[in-house]
GROMACS .gro file of C-alpha atoms in nm:
model
  146
    1PRO     CA    1  -1.715  -5.605  -1.354
    2GLN     CA    2  -1.508  -5.301  -1.433
    3SER     CA    3  -1.177  -5.289  -1.248
    4THR     CA    4  -1.014  -4.976  -1.121
    5THR     CA    5  -0.638  -4.970  -1.087
    6ARG     CA    6  -0.446  -4.695  -0.911
    7LEU     CA    7  -0.114  -4.617  -1.072
    8ARG     CA    8   0.151  -4.410  -0.904
    9ALA     CA    9   0.403  -4.187  -1.078
   10GLY     CA   10   0.563  -3.983  -0.808
   11ALA     CA   11   0.272  -3.844  -0.610
   12CYS     CA   12   0.022  -3.905  -0.885
   13HIS     CA   13  -0.314  -4.080  -0.872
   14PHE     CA   14  -0.481  -4.180  -1.194
   15LEU     CA   15  -0.785  -4.401  -1.232
   16SER     CA   16  -0.737  -4.619  -1.533
   17LEU     CA   17  -1.072  -4.722  -1.677
   18GLU     CA   18  -1.156  -4.787  -2.036
   19ALA     CA   19  -1.275  -4.425  -2.057
   20MET     CA   20  -0.966  -4.290  -1.870
   21ALA     CA   21  -1.171  -4.147  -1.582
   22TYR     CA   22  -0.973  -3.909  -1.362
   23ASP     CA   23  -0.967  -3.907  -0.984
   24MET     CA   24  -1.124  -3.562  -0.967
   25ASN     CA   25  -1.040  -3.500  -0.602
   26TYR     CA   26  -0.675  -3.564  -0.678
   27CYS     CA   27  -0.693  -3.343  -0.987
   28PHE     CA   28  -0.818  -3.059  -0.769
   29GLN     CA   29  -0.535  -3.120  -0.522
   30VAL     CA   30  -0.290  -3.086  -0.811
   31MET     CA   31  -0.462  -2.767  -0.930
   32MET     CA   32  -0.457  -2.624  -0.577
   33HIS     CA   33  -0.085  -2.698  -0.552
   34CYS     CA   34  -0.032  -2.532  -0.890
   35ILE     CA   35  -0.233  -2.223  -0.794
   36ASN     CA   36  -0.036  -2.186  -0.470
   37ASP     CA   37   0.301  -2.232  -0.642
   38PRO     CA   38   0.509  -1.918  -0.575
   39VAL     CA   39   0.638  -1.925  -0.935
   40PHE     CA   40   0.279  -1.927  -1.067
   41ILE     CA   41   0.181  -1.642  -0.833
   42GLU     CA   42   0.483  -1.437  -0.943
   43THR     CA   43   0.401  -1.509  -1.308
   44LEU     CA   44   0.052  -1.365  -1.257
   45ARG     CA   45   0.188  -1.063  -1.067
   46ARG     CA   46   0.439  -0.996  -1.346
   47PHE     CA   47   0.158  -1.009  -1.602
   48GLU     CA   48  -0.045  -0.764  -1.391
   49ARG     CA   49   0.250  -0.524  -1.362
   50GLU     CA   50   0.315  -0.539  -1.736
   51HIS     CA   51  -0.046  -0.471  -1.838
   52CYS     CA   52  -0.218  -0.278  -1.558
   53ARG     CA   53  -0.123   0.064  -1.695
   54GLU     CA   54  -0.354  -0.001  -1.992
   55PHE     CA   55  -0.659   0.012  -1.762
   56GLU     CA   56  -0.841   0.331  -1.673
   57ASP     CA   57  -1.102   0.374  -1.403
   58GLN     CA   58  -1.393   0.456  -1.630
   59GLU     CA   59  -1.721   0.286  -1.709
   60GLU     CA   60  -1.649   0.227  -2.077
   61ASN     CA   61  -1.419  -0.064  -2.151
   62LYS     CA   62  -1.159  -0.053  -2.425
   63LEU     CA   63  -1.125  -0.343  -2.667
   64CYS     CA   64  -0.768  -0.399  -2.548
   65TYR     CA   65  -0.904  -0.490  -2.201
   66THR     CA   66  -1.071  -0.797  -2.349
   67THR     CA   67  -0.753  -0.891  -2.533
   68ILE     CA   68  -0.548  -0.861  -2.213
   69HIS     CA   69  -0.804  -1.059  -2.015
   70ASN     CA   70  -0.797  -1.334  -2.278
   71GLN     CA   71  -0.416  -1.344  -2.258
   72TYR     CA   72  -0.438  -1.367  -1.878
   73MET     CA   73  -0.684  -1.658  -1.900
   74GLN     CA   74  -0.466  -1.832  -2.157
   75LEU     CA   75  -0.163  -1.795  -1.928
   76ILE     CA   76  -0.356  -1.952  -1.638
   77GLU     CA   77  -0.496  -2.234  -1.853
   78MET     CA   78  -0.157  -2.316  -2.004
   79TRP     CA   79   0.009  -2.318  -1.662
   80ILE     CA   80  -0.253  -2.547  -1.505
   81GLU     CA   81  -0.273  -2.778  -1.806
   82GLY     CA   82   0.105  -2.806  -1.817
   83ARG     CA   83   0.125  -2.894  -1.448
   84MET     CA   84  -0.156  -3.148  -1.479
   85ALA     CA   85   0.021  -3.314  -1.774
   86GLN     CA   86   0.347  -3.330  -1.574
   87VAL     CA   87   0.186  -3.494  -1.273
   88ILE     CA   88  -0.088  -3.712  -1.421
   89PRO     CA   89   0.028  -3.962  -1.684
   90GLY     CA   90  -0.174  -3.938  -2.003
   91PHE     CA   91  -0.356  -3.625  -1.891
   92SER     CA   92  -0.567  -3.468  -2.163
   93MET     CA   93  -0.768  -3.150  -2.118
   94ASP     CA   94  -1.007  -3.277  -2.387
   95THR     CA   95  -1.086  -3.579  -2.169
   96PHE     CA   96  -1.076  -3.389  -1.841
   97LEU     CA   97  -1.324  -3.110  -1.924
   98PRO     CA   98  -1.631  -3.331  -1.982
   99GLU     CA   99  -1.549  -3.519  -1.661
  100LEU     CA  100  -1.508  -3.189  -1.480
  101ASN     CA  101  -1.851  -3.081  -1.600
  102ASP     CA  102  -2.003  -3.409  -1.474
  103PHE     CA  103  -1.821  -3.365  -1.141
  104ILE     CA  104  -1.958  -3.012  -1.100
  105GLN     CA  105  -2.310  -3.117  -1.205
  106SER     CA  106  -2.306  -3.397  -0.946
  107GLY     CA  107  -2.253  -3.143  -0.667
  108ALA     CA  108  -1.922  -3.302  -0.568
  109ALA     CA  109  -1.738  -2.975  -0.637
  110GLU     CA  110  -1.910  -2.803  -0.347
  111ARG     CA  111  -1.643  -2.890  -0.093
  112GLY     CA  112  -1.271  -2.893  -0.024
  113ASP     CA  113  -1.008  -2.809  -0.283
  114ALA     CA  114  -1.261  -2.843  -0.565
  115LYS     CA  115  -1.475  -2.561  -0.427
  116LYS     CA  116  -1.174  -2.335  -0.365
  117VAL     CA  117  -1.025  -2.395  -0.710
  118ILE     CA  118  -1.354  -2.343  -0.893
  119GLU     CA  119  -1.425  -2.020  -0.704
  120LEU     CA  120  -1.078  -1.891  -0.787
  121LEU     CA  121  -1.100  -1.990  -1.154
  122ASN     CA  122  -1.442  -1.825  -1.179
  123SER     CA  123  -1.307  -1.506  -1.024
  124TRP     CA  124  -1.021  -1.499  -1.276
  125ALA     CA  125  -1.263  -1.563  -1.562
  126ASP     CA  126  -1.494  -1.280  -1.454
  127PHE     CA  127  -1.401  -0.976  -1.664
  128LEU     CA  128  -1.518  -0.714  -1.413
  129SER     CA  129  -1.319  -0.878  -1.132
  130PHE     CA  130  -1.017  -0.889  -1.362
  131LYS     CA  131  -1.056  -0.520  -1.448
  132GLU     CA  132  -1.083  -0.429  -1.080
  133MET     CA  133  -0.770  -0.632  -1.003
  134MET     CA  134  -0.580  -0.455  -1.282
  135LEU     CA  135  -0.695  -0.113  -1.160
  136ASN     CA  136  -0.581  -0.201  -0.807
  137SER     CA  137  -0.244  -0.317  -0.939
  138SER     CA  138  -0.208   0.008  -1.127
  139LYS     CA  139  -0.285   0.210  -0.811
  140VAL     CA  140  -0.022   0.015  -0.615
  141ILE     CA  141   0.241   0.072  -0.885
  142PHE     CA  142   0.166   0.444  -0.917
  143ALA     CA  143   0.160   0.486  -0.538
  144ALA     CA  144   0.505   0.326  -0.517
  145ILE     CA  145   0.638   0.562  -0.783
  146GLU     CA  146   0.516   0.873  -0.604
   0.00000   0.00000   0.00000
């Protein structure tokens, strides 16, 4: 029989199996904590302020919009991956992603923190939502100037 051992490092939960299976519910708790971190939120707002002026409210999208969106996604991914690695000993995104896919496919991601995190990540990954967010940020900045 396969044994499962829970190790603690601070507030961390990690299932140690031969395949290094993660406690997905705990992983989503960590991600939710990361996403709600005021420093993370301010980092995203700073990025928006620095880049929102590039966006224009027109149907055609400039190539630079895609570049900026990719930078935004990379910032989010790096932040979350860094936090996961700090909290979960031996964390590897390469190991986590296939398990995440299995977790989502099983339907287990339809509740709690998992559902909230996945919805938020999907909204950030959606280019049109990103463009709308940047346009709104630009409006707020220009309204404050006037």
